[in-house]
Tab-separated table of C-alpha atoms in Angstrom:
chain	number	residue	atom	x	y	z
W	9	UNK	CA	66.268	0.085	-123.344
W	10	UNK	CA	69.912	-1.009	-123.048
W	11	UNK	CA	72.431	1.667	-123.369
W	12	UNK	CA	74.755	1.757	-126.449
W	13	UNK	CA	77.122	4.795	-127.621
W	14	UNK	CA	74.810	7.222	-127.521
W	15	UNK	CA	75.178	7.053	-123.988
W	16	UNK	CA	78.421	6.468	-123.946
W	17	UNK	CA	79.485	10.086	-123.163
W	18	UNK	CA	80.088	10.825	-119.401
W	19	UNK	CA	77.549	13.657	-118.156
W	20	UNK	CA	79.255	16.862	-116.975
W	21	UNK	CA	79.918	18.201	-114.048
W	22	UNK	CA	81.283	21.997	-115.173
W	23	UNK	CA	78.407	24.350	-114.764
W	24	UNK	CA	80.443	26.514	-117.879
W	25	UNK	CA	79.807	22.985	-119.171
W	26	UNK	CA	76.417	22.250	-118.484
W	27	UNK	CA	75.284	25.494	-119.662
W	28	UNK	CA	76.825	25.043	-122.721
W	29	UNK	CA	75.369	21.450	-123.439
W	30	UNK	CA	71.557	23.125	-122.395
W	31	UNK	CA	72.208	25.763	-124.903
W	32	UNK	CA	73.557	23.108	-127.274
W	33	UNK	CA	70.058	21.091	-126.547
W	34	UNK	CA	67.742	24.000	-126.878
W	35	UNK	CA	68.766	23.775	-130.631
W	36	UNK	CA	70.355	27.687	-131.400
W	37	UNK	CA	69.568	26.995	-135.012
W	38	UNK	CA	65.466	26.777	-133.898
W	39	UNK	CA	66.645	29.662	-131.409
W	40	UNK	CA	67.510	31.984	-133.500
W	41	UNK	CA	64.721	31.774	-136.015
W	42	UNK	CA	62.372	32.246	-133.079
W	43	UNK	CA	64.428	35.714	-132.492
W	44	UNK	CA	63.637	36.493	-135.420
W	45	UNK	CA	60.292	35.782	-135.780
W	46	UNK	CA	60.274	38.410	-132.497
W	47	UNK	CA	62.570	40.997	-134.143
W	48	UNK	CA	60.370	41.110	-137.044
W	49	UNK	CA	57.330	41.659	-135.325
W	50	UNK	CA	59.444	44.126	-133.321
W	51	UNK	CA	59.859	45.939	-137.058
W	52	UNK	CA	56.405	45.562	-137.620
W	53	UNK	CA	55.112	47.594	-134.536
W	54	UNK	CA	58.078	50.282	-135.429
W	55	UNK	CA	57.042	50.912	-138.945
W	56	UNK	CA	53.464	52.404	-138.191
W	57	UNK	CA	54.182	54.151	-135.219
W	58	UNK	CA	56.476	57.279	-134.786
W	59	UNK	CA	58.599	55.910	-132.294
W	60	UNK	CA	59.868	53.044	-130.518
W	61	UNK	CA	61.625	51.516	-127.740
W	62	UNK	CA	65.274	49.980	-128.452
W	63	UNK	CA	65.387	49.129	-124.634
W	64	UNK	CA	61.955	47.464	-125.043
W	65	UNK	CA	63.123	44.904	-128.178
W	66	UNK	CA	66.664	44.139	-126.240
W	67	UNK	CA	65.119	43.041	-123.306
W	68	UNK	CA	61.878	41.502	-124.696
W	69	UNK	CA	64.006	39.766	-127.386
W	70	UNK	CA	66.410	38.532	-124.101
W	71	UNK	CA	62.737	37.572	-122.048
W	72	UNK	CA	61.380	35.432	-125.823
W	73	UNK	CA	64.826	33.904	-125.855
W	74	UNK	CA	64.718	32.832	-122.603
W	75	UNK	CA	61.278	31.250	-122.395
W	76	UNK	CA	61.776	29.404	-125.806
W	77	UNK	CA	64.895	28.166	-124.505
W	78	UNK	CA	62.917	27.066	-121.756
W	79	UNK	CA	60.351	24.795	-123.846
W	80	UNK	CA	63.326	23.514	-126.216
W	81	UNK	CA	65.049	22.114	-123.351
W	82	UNK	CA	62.307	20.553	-121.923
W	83	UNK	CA	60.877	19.019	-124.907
W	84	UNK	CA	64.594	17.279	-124.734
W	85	UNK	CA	64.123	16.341	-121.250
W	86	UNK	CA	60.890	14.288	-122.563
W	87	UNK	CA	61.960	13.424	-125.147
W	88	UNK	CA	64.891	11.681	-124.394
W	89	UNK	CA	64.064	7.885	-125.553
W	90	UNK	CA	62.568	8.991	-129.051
W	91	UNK	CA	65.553	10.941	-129.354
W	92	UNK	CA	68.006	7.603	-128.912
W	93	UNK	CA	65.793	5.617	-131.207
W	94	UNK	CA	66.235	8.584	-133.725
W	95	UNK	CA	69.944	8.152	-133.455
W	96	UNK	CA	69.949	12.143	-132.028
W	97	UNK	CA	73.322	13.313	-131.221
W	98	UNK	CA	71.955	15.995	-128.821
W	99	UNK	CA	73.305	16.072	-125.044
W	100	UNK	CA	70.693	14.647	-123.499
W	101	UNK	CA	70.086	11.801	-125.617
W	102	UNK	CA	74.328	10.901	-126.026
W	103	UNK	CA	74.780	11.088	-121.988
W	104	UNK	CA	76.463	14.282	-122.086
W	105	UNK	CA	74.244	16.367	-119.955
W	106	UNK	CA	72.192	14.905	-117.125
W	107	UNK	CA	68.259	15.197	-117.020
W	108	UNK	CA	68.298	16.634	-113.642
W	109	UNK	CA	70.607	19.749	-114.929
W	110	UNK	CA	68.602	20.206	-117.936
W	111	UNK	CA	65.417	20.633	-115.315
W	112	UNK	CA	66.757	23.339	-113.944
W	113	UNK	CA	67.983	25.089	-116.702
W	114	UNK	CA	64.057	24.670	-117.716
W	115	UNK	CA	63.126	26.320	-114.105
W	116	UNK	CA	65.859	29.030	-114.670
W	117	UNK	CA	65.085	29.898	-117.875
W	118	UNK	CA	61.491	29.752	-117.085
W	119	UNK	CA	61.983	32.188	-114.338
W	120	UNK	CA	64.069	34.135	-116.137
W	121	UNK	CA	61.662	34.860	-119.161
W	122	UNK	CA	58.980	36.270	-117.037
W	123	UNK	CA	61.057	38.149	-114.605
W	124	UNK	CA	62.703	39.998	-117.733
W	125	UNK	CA	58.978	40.254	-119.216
W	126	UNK	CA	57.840	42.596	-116.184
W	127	UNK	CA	59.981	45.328	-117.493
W	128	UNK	CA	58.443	45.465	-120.797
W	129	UNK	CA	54.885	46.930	-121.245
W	130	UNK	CA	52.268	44.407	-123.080
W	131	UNK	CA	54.701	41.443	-123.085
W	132	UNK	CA	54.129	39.529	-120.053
W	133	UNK	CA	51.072	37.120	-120.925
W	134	UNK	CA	52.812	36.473	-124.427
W	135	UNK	CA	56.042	34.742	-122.298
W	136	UNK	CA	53.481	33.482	-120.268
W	137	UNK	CA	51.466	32.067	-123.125
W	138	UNK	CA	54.839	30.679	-124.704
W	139	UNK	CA	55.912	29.286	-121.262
W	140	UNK	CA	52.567	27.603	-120.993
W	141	UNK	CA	52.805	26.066	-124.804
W	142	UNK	CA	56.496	25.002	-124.024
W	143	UNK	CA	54.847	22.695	-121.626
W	144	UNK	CA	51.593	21.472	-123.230
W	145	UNK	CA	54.042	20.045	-125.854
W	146	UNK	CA	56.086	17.834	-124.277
W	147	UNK	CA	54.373	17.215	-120.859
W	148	UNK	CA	51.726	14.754	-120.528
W	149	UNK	CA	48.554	14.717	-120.186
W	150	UNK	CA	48.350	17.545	-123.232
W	151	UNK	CA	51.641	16.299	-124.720
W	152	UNK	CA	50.515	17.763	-128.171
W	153	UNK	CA	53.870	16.438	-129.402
W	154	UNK	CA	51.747	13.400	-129.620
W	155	UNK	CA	49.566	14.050	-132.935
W	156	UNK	CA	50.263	16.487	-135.794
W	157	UNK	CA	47.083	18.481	-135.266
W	158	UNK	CA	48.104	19.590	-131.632
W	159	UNK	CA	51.719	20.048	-132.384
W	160	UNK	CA	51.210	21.987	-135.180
W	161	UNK	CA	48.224	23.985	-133.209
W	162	UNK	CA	51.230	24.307	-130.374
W	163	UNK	CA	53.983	25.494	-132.862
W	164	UNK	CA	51.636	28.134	-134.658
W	165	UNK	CA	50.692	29.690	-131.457
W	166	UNK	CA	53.521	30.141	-130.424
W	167	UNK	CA	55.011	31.440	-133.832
W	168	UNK	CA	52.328	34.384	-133.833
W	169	UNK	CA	52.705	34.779	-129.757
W	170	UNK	CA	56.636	35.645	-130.754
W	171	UNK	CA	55.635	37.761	-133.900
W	172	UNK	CA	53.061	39.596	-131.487
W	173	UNK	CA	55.398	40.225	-128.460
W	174	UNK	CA	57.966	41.707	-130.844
W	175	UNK	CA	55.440	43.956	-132.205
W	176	UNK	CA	54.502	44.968	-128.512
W	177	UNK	CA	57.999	44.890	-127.052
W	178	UNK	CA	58.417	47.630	-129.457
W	179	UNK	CA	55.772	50.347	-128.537
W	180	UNK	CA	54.849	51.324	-131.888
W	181	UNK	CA	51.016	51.855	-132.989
W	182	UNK	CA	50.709	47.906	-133.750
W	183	UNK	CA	51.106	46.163	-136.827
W	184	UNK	CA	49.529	47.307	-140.702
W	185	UNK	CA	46.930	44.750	-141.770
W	186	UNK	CA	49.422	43.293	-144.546
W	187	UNK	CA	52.174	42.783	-142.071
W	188	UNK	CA	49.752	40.652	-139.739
W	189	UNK	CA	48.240	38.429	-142.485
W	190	UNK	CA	52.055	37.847	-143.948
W	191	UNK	CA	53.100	37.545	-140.094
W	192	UNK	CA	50.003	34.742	-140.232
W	193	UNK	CA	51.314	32.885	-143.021
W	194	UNK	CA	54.517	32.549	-141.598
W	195	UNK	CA	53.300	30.971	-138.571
W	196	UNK	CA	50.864	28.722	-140.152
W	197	UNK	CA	54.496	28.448	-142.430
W	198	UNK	CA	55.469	26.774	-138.990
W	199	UNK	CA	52.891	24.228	-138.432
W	200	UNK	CA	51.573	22.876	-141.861
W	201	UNK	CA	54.904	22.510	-143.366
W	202	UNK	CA	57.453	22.369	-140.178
W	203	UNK	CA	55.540	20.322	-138.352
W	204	UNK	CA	54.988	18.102	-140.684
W	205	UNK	CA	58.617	17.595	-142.534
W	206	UNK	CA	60.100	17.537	-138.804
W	207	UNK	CA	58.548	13.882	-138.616
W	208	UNK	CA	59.678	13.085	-141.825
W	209	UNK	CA	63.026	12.233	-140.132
W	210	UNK	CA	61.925	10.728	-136.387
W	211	UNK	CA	58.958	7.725	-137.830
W	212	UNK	CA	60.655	4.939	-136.337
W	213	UNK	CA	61.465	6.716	-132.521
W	214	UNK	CA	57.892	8.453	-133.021
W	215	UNK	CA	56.441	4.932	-133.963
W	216	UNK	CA	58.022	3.433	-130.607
W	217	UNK	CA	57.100	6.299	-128.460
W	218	UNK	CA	53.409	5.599	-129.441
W	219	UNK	CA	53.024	9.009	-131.485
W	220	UNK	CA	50.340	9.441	-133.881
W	221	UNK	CA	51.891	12.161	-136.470
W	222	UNK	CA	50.785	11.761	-139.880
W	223	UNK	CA	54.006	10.250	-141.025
W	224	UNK	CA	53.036	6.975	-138.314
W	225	UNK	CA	49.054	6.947	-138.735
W	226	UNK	CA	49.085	7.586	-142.829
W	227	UNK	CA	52.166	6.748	-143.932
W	228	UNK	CA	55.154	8.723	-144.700
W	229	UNK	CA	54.169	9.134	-148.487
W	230	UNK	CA	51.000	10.921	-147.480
W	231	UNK	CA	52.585	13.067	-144.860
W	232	UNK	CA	54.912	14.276	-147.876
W	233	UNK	CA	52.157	14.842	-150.115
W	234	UNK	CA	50.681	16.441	-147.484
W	235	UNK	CA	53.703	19.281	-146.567
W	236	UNK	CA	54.416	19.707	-149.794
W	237	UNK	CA	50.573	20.776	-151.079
W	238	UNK	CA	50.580	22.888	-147.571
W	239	UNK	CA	54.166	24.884	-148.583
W	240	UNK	CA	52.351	25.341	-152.363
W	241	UNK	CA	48.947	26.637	-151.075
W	242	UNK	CA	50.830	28.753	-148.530
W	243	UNK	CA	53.464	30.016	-151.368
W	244	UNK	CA	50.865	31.369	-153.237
W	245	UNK	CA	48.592	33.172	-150.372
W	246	UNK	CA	52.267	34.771	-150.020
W	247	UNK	CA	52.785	35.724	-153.369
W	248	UNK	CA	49.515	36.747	-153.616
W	249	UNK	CA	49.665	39.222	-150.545
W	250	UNK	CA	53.017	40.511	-151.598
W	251	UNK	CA	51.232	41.232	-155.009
W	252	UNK	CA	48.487	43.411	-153.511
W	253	UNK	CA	50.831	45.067	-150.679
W	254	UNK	CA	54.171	45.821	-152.247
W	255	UNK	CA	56.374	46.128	-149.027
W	256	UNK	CA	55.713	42.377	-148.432
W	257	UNK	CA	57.188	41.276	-151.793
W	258	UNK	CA	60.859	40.754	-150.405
W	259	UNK	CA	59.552	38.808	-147.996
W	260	UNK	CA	56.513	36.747	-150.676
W	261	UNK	CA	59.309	35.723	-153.059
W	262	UNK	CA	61.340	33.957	-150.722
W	263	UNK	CA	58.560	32.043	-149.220
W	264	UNK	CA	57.044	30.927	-152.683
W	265	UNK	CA	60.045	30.145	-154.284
W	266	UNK	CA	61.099	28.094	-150.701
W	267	UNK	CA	57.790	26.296	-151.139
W	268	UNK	CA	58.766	25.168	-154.447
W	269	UNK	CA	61.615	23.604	-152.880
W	270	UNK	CA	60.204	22.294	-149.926
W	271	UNK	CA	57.636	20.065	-152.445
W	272	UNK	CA	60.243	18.996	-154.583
W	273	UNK	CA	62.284	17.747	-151.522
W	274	UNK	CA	58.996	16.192	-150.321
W	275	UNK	CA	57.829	14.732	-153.763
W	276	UNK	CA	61.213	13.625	-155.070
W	277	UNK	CA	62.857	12.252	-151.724
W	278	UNK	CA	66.069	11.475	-151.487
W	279	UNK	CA	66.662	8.357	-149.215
W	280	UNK	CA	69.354	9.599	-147.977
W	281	UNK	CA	68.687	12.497	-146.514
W	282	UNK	CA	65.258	12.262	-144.943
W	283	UNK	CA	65.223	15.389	-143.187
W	284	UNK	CA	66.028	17.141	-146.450
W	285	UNK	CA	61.961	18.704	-146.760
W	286	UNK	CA	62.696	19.730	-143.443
W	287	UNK	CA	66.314	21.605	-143.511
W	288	UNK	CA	64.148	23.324	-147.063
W	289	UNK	CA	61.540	24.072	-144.555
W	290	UNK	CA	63.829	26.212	-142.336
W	291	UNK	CA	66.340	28.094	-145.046
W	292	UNK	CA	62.748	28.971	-146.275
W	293	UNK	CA	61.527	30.723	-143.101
W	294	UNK	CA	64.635	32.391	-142.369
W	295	UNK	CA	65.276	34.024	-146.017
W	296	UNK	CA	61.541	34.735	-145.512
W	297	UNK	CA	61.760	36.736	-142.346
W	298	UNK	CA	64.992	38.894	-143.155
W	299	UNK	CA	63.386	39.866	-146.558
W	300	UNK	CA	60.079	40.907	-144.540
W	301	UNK	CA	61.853	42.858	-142.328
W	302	UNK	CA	63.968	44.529	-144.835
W	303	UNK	CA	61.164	45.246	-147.012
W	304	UNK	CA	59.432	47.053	-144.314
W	305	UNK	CA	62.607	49.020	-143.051
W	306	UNK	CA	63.181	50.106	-146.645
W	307	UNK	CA	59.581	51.526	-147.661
W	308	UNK	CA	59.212	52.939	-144.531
């Protein structure tokens, strides 16, 4: 591939620099719904038992950080020629930060997350898990990047592993039956509708890298019919829960009513911004994690 603007961008040479470009790459946007997604489990484990551990969430939340980090940066080190025939602006694929840097931010990070994980009782093999589906992902021969079935397997495993370390990071009594189904949906959330709508924007780079997503195999209408009946069916099982177990509810509403918009956004495109189902997608999850959380603090 010849070299145009997006590699126009000399790479760095700071290491203030460089760390600021990995960080920039690891996408803080996806970072700090995955926090999240550990913070509320972290609530979760907190609300049934009588005590907890602040220390443990601060430095299990610093360990999850680190290892997603980890597989975020590396899916842009493999990533890099899909990402310049997607038109990405992201360091790696404008020039700006060099692949050999990024690798060992990856090893750092990597190290990092399971050094930090020692210290925390029950959240070791959860980094380690995370670590490991960082890497089946983007690395070849698994490379579940490759079809939507593995990558959304990938994403949803490690949705619940960060959901599950929070609520062990926290040494509570575990998490209510409610709170783990509604913990469920959110990581299914992940990989029926994220997964899918992700692709929504990347056919032509996926199409060249030789990916078979939905969006390239079936078409891009079908994909969208398909996110948009996954966000409905998974709306409802929300609503449904929050119905039956009230202390969900602030967390059901947001979800159902953010399914509504992801299928319109999926139904009713708008050509000009493709990754539209996707950006509904991810106001969705976030509104729907902060009301969980809240809910549960509150009736506690």
């Amino acid at each position: 591939m010849t070299e145009g603007p997006l590699t126009a961008a000399p790479p760095t040479r700071s290491p203030l620099s460089a760390a600021r470009y990995c960080l920039v790459e690891s996408r803080p946007v996806v970072q700090i719904v995955f926090l999240m997604r550990f913070l509320v489990g972290a609530v979760c484990g907190a609300v049934v038992g009588d005590d907890w551990s602040v220390g443990g969430v601060l430095l299990g939340g610093l360990a999850m950080t680190c290892a997603v980090m980890a597989a975020y940066l590396l899916n842009g080190v493999m990533d890099i020629a899909e990402d310049r025939a997607n038109g990405s602006r992201r360091p790696i694929a404008r020039g700006a930060l060099r692949l050999r840097t990024a690798a060992a931010g990856v090893r750092f990070l990597s190290g990092a997350a399971l050094v930090l994980s020692v210290f925390v009782p029950g959240e070791f093999w959860f980094i380690v898990l995370s670590l490991f589906l960082g890497y089946a992902y983007s690395v070849p021969p698994l490379a579940a990047k490759r079809r939507t079935a593995t990558s959304a397997a990938a994403v949803i495993a490690m949705g619940a592993s960060s959901y599950l370390a929070g609520a062990v990071s926290a040494g509570g009594g575990g998490i209510s039956e409610g709170a783990l189904l509604f913990c469920g949906l959110l990581a299914l959330w992940m990989g029926f509708v994220g997964a899918v709508t992700k692709d929504l924007g990347d056919i032509a780079g996926d199409r060249e890298a030789g990916r078979r997503t939905i969006a390239v195999v079936y078409g891009e209408r079908t994909a969208r019919l398909f996110a948009a009946v996954s966000a409905i069916v998974l709306g409802t099982a929300g609503l449904l829960l929050g119905l039956r177990t009230e202390l969900l509810l602030a967390g059901a509403v947001p979800l159902a009513s953010g399914a509504g918009w992801v299928a319109v956004r999926c139904l009713w495109p708008d050509k000009a911004q493709a990754r539209g189902p996707y950006r509904a997608f991810m106001v969705t999850q976030y509104v729907a994690n902060a009301g969980l959380a809240l809910g549960l603090l509150v009736g506690k």
